[in-house]
Short mmCIF file of C-alpha atoms in Angstrom, two decimals:
data_model
loop_
_atom_site.label_atom_id
_atom_site.label_comp_id
_atom_site.label_asym_id
_atom_site.label_seq_id
_atom_site.Cartn_x
_atom_site.Cartn_y
_atom_site.Cartn_z
CA MET A 1 15.35 40.04 6.36
CA PHE A 2 16.30 43.38 4.82
CA VAL A 3 13.77 45.44 2.81
CA CYS A 4 14.63 48.43 0.65
CA ALA A 5 12.09 50.56 -1.26
CA PHE A 6 12.13 53.63 -3.44
CA VAL A 7 9.26 56.10 -3.20
CA PRO A 8 9.18 58.28 -6.35
CA LYS A 9 6.98 60.87 -4.71
CA THR A 10 9.64 61.77 -2.19
CA ASN A 11 12.63 60.61 -4.28
CA CYS A 12 14.06 58.78 -1.23
CA HIS A 13 15.36 55.28 -0.50
CA PHE A 14 13.97 53.80 2.69
CA SER A 15 15.60 50.84 4.46
CA ALA A 16 14.12 48.70 7.21
CA ARG A 17 15.22 45.52 9.06
CA TRP A 18 12.88 42.95 10.58
CA THR A 19 13.61 40.98 13.73
CA SER A 20 11.58 38.41 15.64
CA ASP A 21 10.35 41.10 18.04
CA SER A 22 9.66 44.07 15.80
CA ILE A 23 10.58 45.96 12.64
CA ILE A 24 13.18 48.65 13.18
CA PHE A 25 13.38 51.62 10.79
CA LEU A 26 17.00 52.33 10.00
CA THR A 27 17.66 55.14 7.56
CA SER A 28 16.13 57.39 4.96
CA GLN A 29 18.66 58.49 2.35
CA PRO A 30 17.94 60.81 -0.58
CA ALA A 31 18.47 59.27 -4.02
CA SER A 32 19.79 62.58 -5.28
CA THR A 33 20.09 66.03 -3.82
CA PRO A 34 16.54 67.40 -3.88
CA GLN A 35 15.84 71.02 -4.64
CA HIS A 36 13.07 71.13 -2.04
CA SER A 37 13.01 68.80 1.00
CA PRO A 38 9.64 67.01 1.40
CA PRO A 39 7.43 67.79 4.35
CA PHE A 40 7.98 65.85 7.53
CA ALA A 41 4.41 64.42 7.49
CA MET A 42 4.94 62.95 4.02
CA ARG A 43 8.18 61.29 5.04
CA LEU A 44 6.53 59.83 8.15
CA PHE A 45 3.64 58.47 6.07
CA ASP A 46 5.99 56.80 3.61
CA SER A 47 7.95 55.25 6.46
CA ILE A 48 4.82 53.80 8.05
CA LEU A 49 3.68 52.41 4.70
CA LEU A 50 7.04 50.74 4.18
CA LEU A 51 6.93 49.17 7.63
CA CYS A 52 3.45 47.79 7.00
CA LEU A 53 4.54 46.23 3.71
CA ALA A 54 7.58 44.68 5.36
CA ARG A 55 5.48 43.28 8.18
CA ARG A 56 2.97 41.74 5.77
CA TYR A 57 5.77 40.20 3.72
CA SER A 58 7.34 38.63 6.81
CA ARG A 59 4.01 37.09 7.88
CA LYS A 60 3.57 35.50 4.48
CA LYS A 61 6.99 33.91 4.67
CA ARG A 62 6.30 32.46 8.13
CA ARG A 63 3.16 30.58 7.04
CA PRO A 64 3.66 26.81 6.71
CA TYR A 65 3.50 25.44 3.19
CA LYS A 66 0.19 23.82 2.29
CA HIS A 67 -0.30 21.90 -0.94
CA SER A 68 -3.00 23.12 -3.28
CA ARG A 69 -4.86 19.81 -3.07
CA TYR A 70 -5.51 20.46 0.64
CA ARG A 71 -6.45 24.14 0.38
CA LYS A 72 -9.78 23.59 -1.38
CA ASP A 73 -10.29 27.30 -1.86
CA PHE A 74 -12.90 26.83 -4.57
CA PHE A 75 -14.79 24.19 -2.61
CA LYS A 76 -14.98 26.37 0.50
CA ARG A 77 -16.59 29.19 -1.49
CA LEU A 78 -19.47 26.96 -2.59
CA SER A 79 -22.87 26.91 -0.94
CA ILE A 80 -24.19 23.86 0.94
CA GLU A 81 -26.30 22.79 -2.03
CA GLU A 82 -23.40 23.12 -4.46
CA ARG A 83 -21.17 21.11 -2.16
CA ARG A 84 -23.79 18.37 -1.85
CA ARG A 85 -24.00 18.06 -5.63
CA ARG A 86 -20.27 17.36 -5.71
CA TYR A 87 -20.22 14.71 -2.96
CA ARG A 88 -19.44 11.35 -4.57
CA LYS A 89 -21.58 9.46 -2.08
CA ILE A 90 -24.99 7.81 -2.30
CA PRO A 91 -27.39 9.00 0.44
CA ARG A 92 -29.53 6.66 2.52
CA SER A 93 -32.69 7.62 0.63
CA ALA A 94 -31.27 6.08 -2.56
CA LEU A 95 -30.09 2.80 -0.95
CA ILE A 96 -31.97 -0.40 -0.23
CA PRO A 97 -31.83 -1.90 3.29
CA LEU A 98 -28.98 -4.25 4.14
CA ALA A 99 -31.40 -7.14 4.64
CA LEU A 100 -32.52 -6.81 0.99
CA SER A 101 -29.10 -6.01 -0.48
CA PRO A 102 -27.43 -8.02 -3.29
CA TRP A 103 -24.82 -9.19 -0.78
CA ARG A 104 -27.46 -10.84 1.43
CA LYS A 105 -28.92 -12.49 -1.68
CA LEU A 106 -25.49 -13.90 -2.58
CA LEU A 107 -24.91 -14.99 1.01
CA ALA A 108 -28.19 -16.91 1.08
CA SER A 109 -27.59 -18.58 -2.29
CA ARG A 110 -24.63 -20.68 -1.02
CA ASN A 111 -23.29 -20.85 -4.59
CA ASP A 112 -19.56 -21.55 -4.76
CA GLN A 113 -19.10 -19.92 -8.15
CA ALA A 114 -20.68 -16.68 -6.94
CA PHE A 115 -18.69 -16.75 -3.69
CA ILE A 116 -15.37 -17.28 -5.49
CA THR A 117 -16.14 -14.50 -7.96
CA MET A 118 -17.07 -11.93 -5.31
CA THR A 119 -14.91 -12.91 -2.32
CA GLY A 120 -12.23 -15.26 -3.68
CA PHE A 121 -13.36 -18.08 -1.36
CA ASP A 122 -15.94 -20.84 -1.71
CA CYS A 123 -18.72 -21.33 0.84
CA GLU A 124 -16.81 -23.83 2.99
CA SER A 125 -13.69 -21.67 3.14
CA PHE A 126 -15.77 -18.57 3.91
CA ASP A 127 -17.44 -20.37 6.82
CA ARG A 128 -14.07 -21.50 8.22
CA ILE A 129 -12.78 -17.94 8.17
CA LEU A 130 -16.02 -16.65 9.69
CA GLU A 131 -15.67 -19.04 12.65
CA LYS A 132 -12.58 -17.13 13.81
CA PHE A 133 -13.64 -13.73 12.52
CA GLY A 134 -17.07 -13.71 14.19
CA PRO A 135 -16.02 -13.73 17.89
CA MET A 136 -13.54 -10.89 17.34
CA PHE A 137 -16.19 -8.86 15.51
CA SER A 138 -18.84 -9.41 18.17
CA GLY A 139 -16.49 -8.63 21.04
CA HIS A 140 -15.19 -5.30 19.74
CA THR A 141 -16.59 -2.07 18.38
CA PRO A 142 -15.14 0.78 16.29
CA PHE A 143 -17.75 3.25 17.56
CA ASP A 144 -15.94 4.57 20.59
CA ALA A 145 -15.51 8.19 21.63
CA SER A 146 -11.74 7.81 21.47
CA GLY A 147 -11.87 6.68 17.83
CA MET A 148 -10.11 3.42 18.74
CA ILE A 149 -11.32 -0.18 18.41
CA VAL A 150 -12.22 -1.28 21.94
CA ALA A 151 -13.60 -4.44 23.53
CA PHE A 152 -17.23 -4.41 24.66
CA GLU A 153 -20.25 -6.64 25.20
CA TYR A 154 -23.92 -5.98 24.61
CA VAL A 155 -25.88 -5.22 27.76
CA SER A 156 -28.80 -3.19 26.50
CA GLY A 157 -29.91 -1.31 23.45
CA ARG A 158 -30.35 -2.20 19.82
CA LYS A 159 -27.85 -4.64 18.37
CA ARG A 160 -25.82 -3.91 15.29
CA GLU A 161 -27.54 -4.46 11.97
CA VAL A 162 -24.22 -5.37 10.32
CA GLN A 163 -23.43 -9.00 11.12
CA PRO A 164 -19.94 -10.63 11.15
CA ALA A 165 -20.60 -12.23 7.75
CA ASP A 166 -21.45 -8.80 6.31
CA CYS A 167 -18.25 -7.19 7.61
CA LEU A 168 -16.07 -10.08 6.41
CA GLY A 169 -17.78 -10.04 3.03
CA LEU A 170 -17.28 -6.27 2.78
CA VAL A 171 -13.51 -6.61 3.25
CA LEU A 172 -13.21 -9.51 0.78
CA VAL A 173 -15.36 -7.85 -1.88
CA TRP A 174 -13.36 -4.63 -1.44
CA THR A 175 -10.14 -6.52 -2.25
CA ARG A 176 -11.77 -7.98 -5.38
CA THR A 177 -12.90 -4.62 -6.79
CA ARG A 178 -11.33 -1.33 -7.84
CA GLY A 179 -12.30 2.30 -7.75
CA PRO A 180 -14.40 4.35 -5.29
CA LEU A 181 -16.51 2.88 -2.52
CA ASN A 182 -19.84 4.14 -3.84
CA VAL A 183 -20.19 0.92 -5.88
CA LEU A 184 -19.95 -1.10 -2.66
CA GLN A 185 -22.71 1.07 -1.21
CA LEU A 186 -25.09 -0.40 -3.80
CA VAL A 187 -23.89 -3.95 -3.07
CA PHE A 188 -24.22 -3.76 0.73
CA GLY A 189 -26.83 -1.04 1.20
CA LEU A 190 -24.67 0.98 3.61
CA THR A 191 -24.03 4.68 3.75
CA TYR A 192 -20.54 5.90 2.93
CA THR A 193 -19.61 6.64 6.53
CA ASN A 194 -20.74 3.28 7.94
CA LEU A 195 -19.17 1.42 5.05
CA SER A 196 -15.80 3.14 5.60
CA VAL A 197 -15.87 2.45 9.35
CA TYR A 198 -16.73 -1.23 8.98
CA LEU A 199 -14.15 -1.65 6.22
CA ARG A 200 -11.42 -0.24 8.43
CA PHE A 201 -12.73 -2.34 11.34
CA GLY A 202 -12.77 -5.58 9.32
CA ILE A 203 -9.27 -5.13 7.93
CA ARG A 204 -7.83 -4.79 11.42
CA ILE A 205 -9.78 -7.78 12.74
CA ILE A 206 -8.41 -10.00 9.95
CA VAL A 207 -4.83 -8.91 10.68
CA GLU A 208 -5.21 -9.39 14.42
CA THR A 209 -6.97 -12.76 14.09
CA PHE A 210 -4.92 -14.48 11.39
CA ARG A 211 -1.39 -13.06 11.60
CA HIS A 212 -0.26 -16.06 13.72
CA ASP A 213 -2.71 -18.57 12.26
CA PRO A 214 -1.06 -21.60 10.58
CA ILE A 215 -3.36 -21.31 7.56
CA ALA A 216 -2.69 -17.63 6.86
CA GLY A 217 0.50 -16.72 8.70
CA VAL A 218 3.70 -15.73 6.90
CA HIS A 219 6.27 -18.12 8.36
CA ILE A 220 9.04 -20.44 7.19
CA PRO A 221 7.74 -24.03 6.86
CA THR A 222 9.13 -27.00 8.72
CA ALA A 223 12.12 -29.02 7.52
CA GLU A 224 9.84 -31.85 6.33
CA THR A 225 7.75 -29.42 4.27
CA ILE A 226 10.87 -27.87 2.76
CA GLU A 227 12.01 -31.33 1.64
CA THR A 228 8.65 -31.75 -0.09
CA PHE A 229 9.16 -28.41 -1.83
CA LYS A 230 12.64 -29.47 -2.99
CA ASP A 231 11.19 -32.64 -4.52
CA ALA A 232 8.51 -30.57 -6.29
CA PHE A 233 11.16 -28.32 -7.86
CA ALA A 234 13.36 -31.31 -8.78
CA ALA A 235 10.48 -32.90 -10.67
CA GLN A 236 10.26 -29.87 -12.97
CA HIS A 237 13.94 -28.82 -12.94
CA PRO A 238 16.18 -31.87 -12.26
CA LEU A 239 19.38 -29.83 -11.82
CA LEU A 240 17.76 -27.65 -9.13
CA ASN A 241 17.12 -30.50 -6.71
CA ASP A 242 17.89 -28.33 -3.67
CA CYS A 243 15.67 -25.32 -4.50
CA TRP A 244 12.65 -24.66 -2.27
CA ALA A 245 11.38 -21.14 -3.17
CA THR A 246 11.65 -18.21 -5.56
CA MET A 247 11.81 -14.49 -4.77
CA ASP A 248 11.06 -11.25 -6.59
CA GLY A 249 10.08 -7.63 -5.97
CA LEU A 250 6.78 -5.88 -6.61
CA LYS A 251 6.12 -2.15 -7.07
CA LEU A 252 2.68 -0.73 -6.26
CA TYR A 253 1.54 2.74 -7.35
CA LEU A 254 1.46 5.49 -4.73
CA GLN A 255 -0.04 8.96 -4.74
CA GLN A 256 2.47 11.82 -4.86
CA SER A 257 3.10 13.63 -1.63
CA GLY A 258 2.86 17.42 -1.43
CA ASN A 259 6.34 17.55 0.09
CA CYS A 260 9.20 17.41 -2.43
CA GLU A 261 11.53 15.63 -0.01
CA ILE A 262 8.97 12.89 0.62
CA GLN A 263 8.28 12.61 -3.11
CA GLU A 264 11.94 11.90 -3.69
CA ARG A 265 11.85 8.87 -1.39
CA TYR A 266 9.06 7.16 -3.32
CA TYR A 267 10.08 8.22 -6.83
CA ASN A 268 11.55 5.59 -9.13
CA GLY A 269 13.70 7.11 -11.85
CA TRP A 270 13.57 4.02 -14.06
CA THR A 271 9.79 4.10 -14.54
CA HIS A 272 9.26 7.80 -13.70
CA ASP A 273 6.52 7.25 -11.13
CA HIS A 274 5.95 6.90 -7.38
CA TYR A 275 5.78 3.46 -5.75
CA VAL A 276 6.01 1.41 -2.60
CA THR A 277 8.29 -1.60 -3.01
CA SER A 278 7.76 -5.08 -1.61
CA VAL A 279 9.69 -8.37 -1.82
CA PHE A 280 7.93 -11.75 -1.65
CA CYS A 281 9.09 -15.36 -1.63
CA PHE A 282 6.85 -18.04 -3.16
CA CYS A 283 6.80 -21.77 -2.41
CA PRO A 284 5.68 -24.52 -4.82
CA ASP A 285 2.33 -24.73 -3.04
CA GLY A 286 1.70 -21.06 -3.95
CA THR A 287 2.05 -19.63 -0.43
CA ILE A 288 4.26 -16.77 0.78
CA PRO A 289 6.70 -17.85 3.54
CA ILE A 290 8.76 -14.63 3.67
CA ALA A 291 7.65 -11.08 2.88
CA PHE A 292 8.77 -7.51 3.47
CA PHE A 293 6.60 -4.68 2.16
CA ASN A 294 5.75 -0.97 2.28
CA VAL A 295 9.26 0.29 1.49
CA PRO A 296 9.78 3.58 -0.44
CA GLY A 297 9.94 3.03 -4.18
CA SER A 298 13.43 4.51 -4.60
CA VAL A 299 14.93 1.53 -2.72
CA HIS A 300 16.32 -1.32 -4.84
CA ASP A 301 14.86 -4.83 -4.44
CA SER A 302 18.13 -6.21 -3.11
CA GLN A 303 18.31 -3.43 -0.54
CA VAL A 304 14.72 -4.17 0.48
CA ALA A 305 15.72 -7.78 1.10
CA GLU A 306 18.63 -6.49 3.18
CA PHE A 307 16.39 -4.17 5.21
CA GLY A 308 13.80 -6.90 5.78
CA ASN A 309 16.39 -9.43 7.00
CA ILE A 310 15.35 -11.75 4.17
CA TYR A 311 18.90 -12.77 3.27
CA ASN A 312 19.59 -13.85 6.84
CA ARG A 313 16.41 -15.93 6.97
CA LEU A 314 17.24 -17.63 3.67
CA GLU A 315 20.73 -18.37 4.96
CA GLU A 316 19.27 -19.96 8.10
CA VAL A 317 17.14 -22.26 5.94
CA TYR A 318 20.18 -23.15 3.85
CA LEU A 319 22.32 -23.97 6.87
CA SER A 320 19.62 -26.17 8.45
CA THR A 321 18.22 -27.94 5.37
CA GLY A 322 20.60 -27.18 2.47
CA ALA A 323 17.73 -25.58 0.50
CA LYS A 324 18.32 -22.65 -1.85
CA CYS A 325 16.14 -19.84 -3.21
CA CYS A 326 15.95 -18.90 -6.90
CA VAL A 327 16.24 -15.18 -7.68
CA ASP A 328 17.09 -12.93 -10.62
CA LEU A 329 20.29 -10.92 -11.06
CA ALA A 330 18.79 -7.90 -9.29
CA PHE A 331 19.40 -9.57 -5.93
CA CYS A 332 22.84 -9.25 -4.38
CA ASN A 333 25.92 -8.83 -6.57
CA VAL A 334 27.92 -10.79 -4.00
CA THR A 335 27.99 -14.56 -4.48
CA ARG A 336 25.84 -16.29 -1.87
CA ASN A 337 25.64 -20.06 -1.60
CA TYR A 338 21.95 -20.09 -0.70
CA LEU A 339 20.82 -18.30 -3.90
CA TYR A 340 20.26 -19.64 -7.40
CA LYS A 341 20.52 -16.75 -9.86
CA SER A 342 18.90 -16.73 -13.25
CA CYS A 343 21.04 -15.43 -16.10
CA GLN A 344 20.37 -14.06 -19.55
CA ASP A 345 23.95 -14.60 -20.66
CA LEU A 346 23.86 -18.30 -21.50
CA LEU A 347 27.05 -18.33 -23.59
CA GLY A 348 29.70 -17.89 -20.93
CA SER A 349 30.86 -19.75 -17.83
CA ASN A 350 33.85 -19.54 -15.49
CA ALA A 351 34.03 -23.29 -14.85
CA PRO A 352 37.49 -24.82 -15.52
CA THR A 353 36.42 -27.83 -17.61
CA ARG A 354 34.12 -28.15 -20.57
CA ARG A 355 31.80 -30.56 -18.77
CA GLU A 356 31.44 -28.24 -15.79
CA ARG A 357 30.79 -25.28 -18.10
CA LEU A 358 28.05 -27.24 -19.84
CA LEU A 359 26.50 -28.18 -16.50
CA ASP A 360 26.71 -24.57 -15.34
CA LEU A 361 24.92 -23.33 -18.45
CA GLN A 362 22.18 -25.92 -18.03
CA LYS A 363 21.67 -24.82 -14.43
CA LYS A 364 21.39 -21.21 -15.57
CA ARG A 365 18.73 -22.16 -18.09
CA GLN A 366 16.73 -24.11 -15.54
CA ALA A 367 17.11 -21.33 -12.95
CA THR A 368 15.75 -18.84 -15.48
CA SER A 369 12.81 -21.15 -16.10
CA ALA A 370 12.22 -21.75 -12.38
CA ARG A 371 12.25 -18.05 -11.64
CA GLN A 372 9.07 -17.76 -13.69
CA THR A 373 7.40 -19.10 -10.57
CA ALA A 374 7.90 -15.73 -8.89
CA GLU A 375 6.26 -13.99 -11.86
CA TRP A 376 3.29 -16.32 -11.54
CA GLY A 377 3.09 -15.49 -7.86
CA MET A 378 3.13 -11.74 -8.50
CA ARG A 379 0.47 -12.14 -11.15
CA GLY A 380 -1.63 -14.32 -8.83
CA LEU A 381 -1.34 -11.75 -6.05
CA GLN A 382 -2.45 -8.86 -8.26
CA SER A 383 -5.18 -10.76 -10.11
CA SER A 384 -6.64 -12.10 -6.85
CA PHE A 385 -6.75 -8.57 -5.43
CA PRO A 386 -7.43 -5.98 -8.16
CA ARG A 387 -7.43 -3.35 -5.41
CA LEU A 388 -3.62 -3.53 -5.51
CA LYS A 389 -3.66 -1.99 -8.98
CA ASP A 390 -5.25 1.19 -7.66
CA ARG A 391 -2.93 3.97 -6.60
CA PHE A 392 -2.48 4.00 -2.83
CA VAL A 393 -3.33 7.27 -1.10
CA TYR A 394 -0.30 8.80 0.56
CA GLU A 395 -0.69 8.85 4.34
CA GLU A 396 1.52 8.44 7.39
CA ARG A 397 -0.89 6.73 9.79
CA GLY A 398 0.12 3.17 8.88
CA GLU A 399 -3.05 2.35 6.91
CA ARG A 400 -1.09 1.18 3.87
CA ARG A 401 1.07 -1.22 5.90
CA ILE A 402 -1.97 -2.78 7.59
CA THR A 403 -3.75 -3.20 4.25
CA LEU A 404 -0.76 -4.92 2.62
CA ASN A 405 -0.39 -7.19 5.64
CA MET A 406 -4.04 -8.17 5.38
CA LEU A 407 -3.78 -8.92 1.65
CA VAL A 408 -0.81 -11.24 2.17
CA LEU A 409 -2.71 -13.15 4.88
CA ILE A 410 -5.77 -13.54 2.64
CA TYR A 411 -3.55 -14.66 -0.25
CA ASN A 412 -2.07 -17.47 1.87
CA MET A 413 -5.52 -18.56 3.03
CA ARG A 414 -6.80 -18.62 -0.53
CA ALA A 415 -3.81 -20.66 -1.74
CA ARG A 416 -4.26 -23.25 1.01
CA MET A 417 -8.06 -23.41 1.16
CA VAL A 418 -9.31 -22.76 -2.39
CA GLY A 419 -6.38 -24.00 -4.48
CA ILE A 420 -6.83 -21.80 -7.56
CA ASN A 421 -3.14 -21.04 -7.95
CA GLN A 422 -0.92 -21.52 -11.01
CA ILE A 423 2.23 -22.29 -8.98
CA GLN A 424 0.46 -25.01 -7.03
CA ASN A 425 -1.18 -26.45 -10.12
CA THR A 426 2.21 -26.71 -11.87
CA TYR A 427 4.56 -27.90 -9.14
CA MET A 428 2.27 -29.75 -6.74
CA PRO A 429 -0.65 -31.12 -8.78
CA HIS A 430 -1.58 -33.60 -6.04
CA LEU A 431 -2.86 -30.60 -4.05
CA ASN A 432 -5.22 -29.62 -6.87
CA TRP A 433 -8.86 -29.37 -5.96
CA ASP A 434 -11.65 -28.47 -8.32
CA ALA A 435 -13.32 -25.46 -6.73
CA ASN A 436 -16.36 -25.78 -9.03
CA HIS A 437 -17.24 -29.40 -8.31
CA ASP A 438 -20.30 -28.30 -6.32
CA VAL A 439 -21.50 -25.66 -8.78
CA GLN A 440 -25.14 -26.16 -9.76
CA PHE A 441 -25.93 -24.91 -13.23
#
């Protein structure tokens, strides 16, 4: 860095150069021929002042950039009382005990309508999930000095007040609500810190417990099940008798990063916002057999399917069973035999004969109609979990990926156990089950 300054008092230009070790004074040249040369002490003082300014400037440039949202200059100047007034948390003195909380009242009521409204599951389904969730909860703790979730067993001391049903209910109710956590404090009677710890703990237990479970796992079904799915599609769309699933992309809002380069990765120029992109496949029973999520929003849906190896998995299904997947024109410009593509241009066809052109146009119409299944699936996913509509906080610890994984697992469990799913009700009505048949009015 090179610094040059003009001091009117001495009518001289001073030049200095900064290196990593020190600042070296180079020259002092008169701007014009002075009539009287300045005293030596004045020139030395101006030189020292210039060096100090150059040193201060270099230190400012070496400081790492910190976004204004993380500086909190105003907040740090406040007193303790002023800070407390701005905390968006409810203290223990204003909360009722967990044993008397509204959640415990709902848990004791055993009312299916209330359970489905608050958790998305009826009483029987909740108990089935709790059977596998409970042992993992009781055998681990998040309160370790390392900050990690570790295995442990009770030997002595007071047992936890929060029971497995409370932690599972906290996670499920969190997915069914939006906004800050202080509302859940009133529902469960927990302080903000405990509620946050148990929420993080419960999310990880669900992922670890159910990621390979046949009821919740994301996996390609067997050949016999795929044949059943093909028959379900053929009943609604006779020309698509070899279709077994539909696929589409989903964009979820993301908080802007303070780094411009990171912002660019998640920015979508079409909608002028920041997203994370995901691609999901949906079967006629409403479940998700293939998924790839948490991709930066600037990536196209087709490229997401390429990154997630979805095309290869669909091709494997096609080669083994002859089943195809219905997609829109956003997926893959190259012709692939295992994809049915919907089309808005229903007036043209490249078939050689008139009969083949007519058949091709009819297939396009039915493919466009069948692809509505993916829209139903996306709507079912977002309506079942309103938390997805909130803007995700930008972080690089993997919290977002774990949360999305957990939501997909819960969605599959809800589709298989509860049955409130528009895709299932349309394509496989024999799987319908009235979730309110036990409701007592």
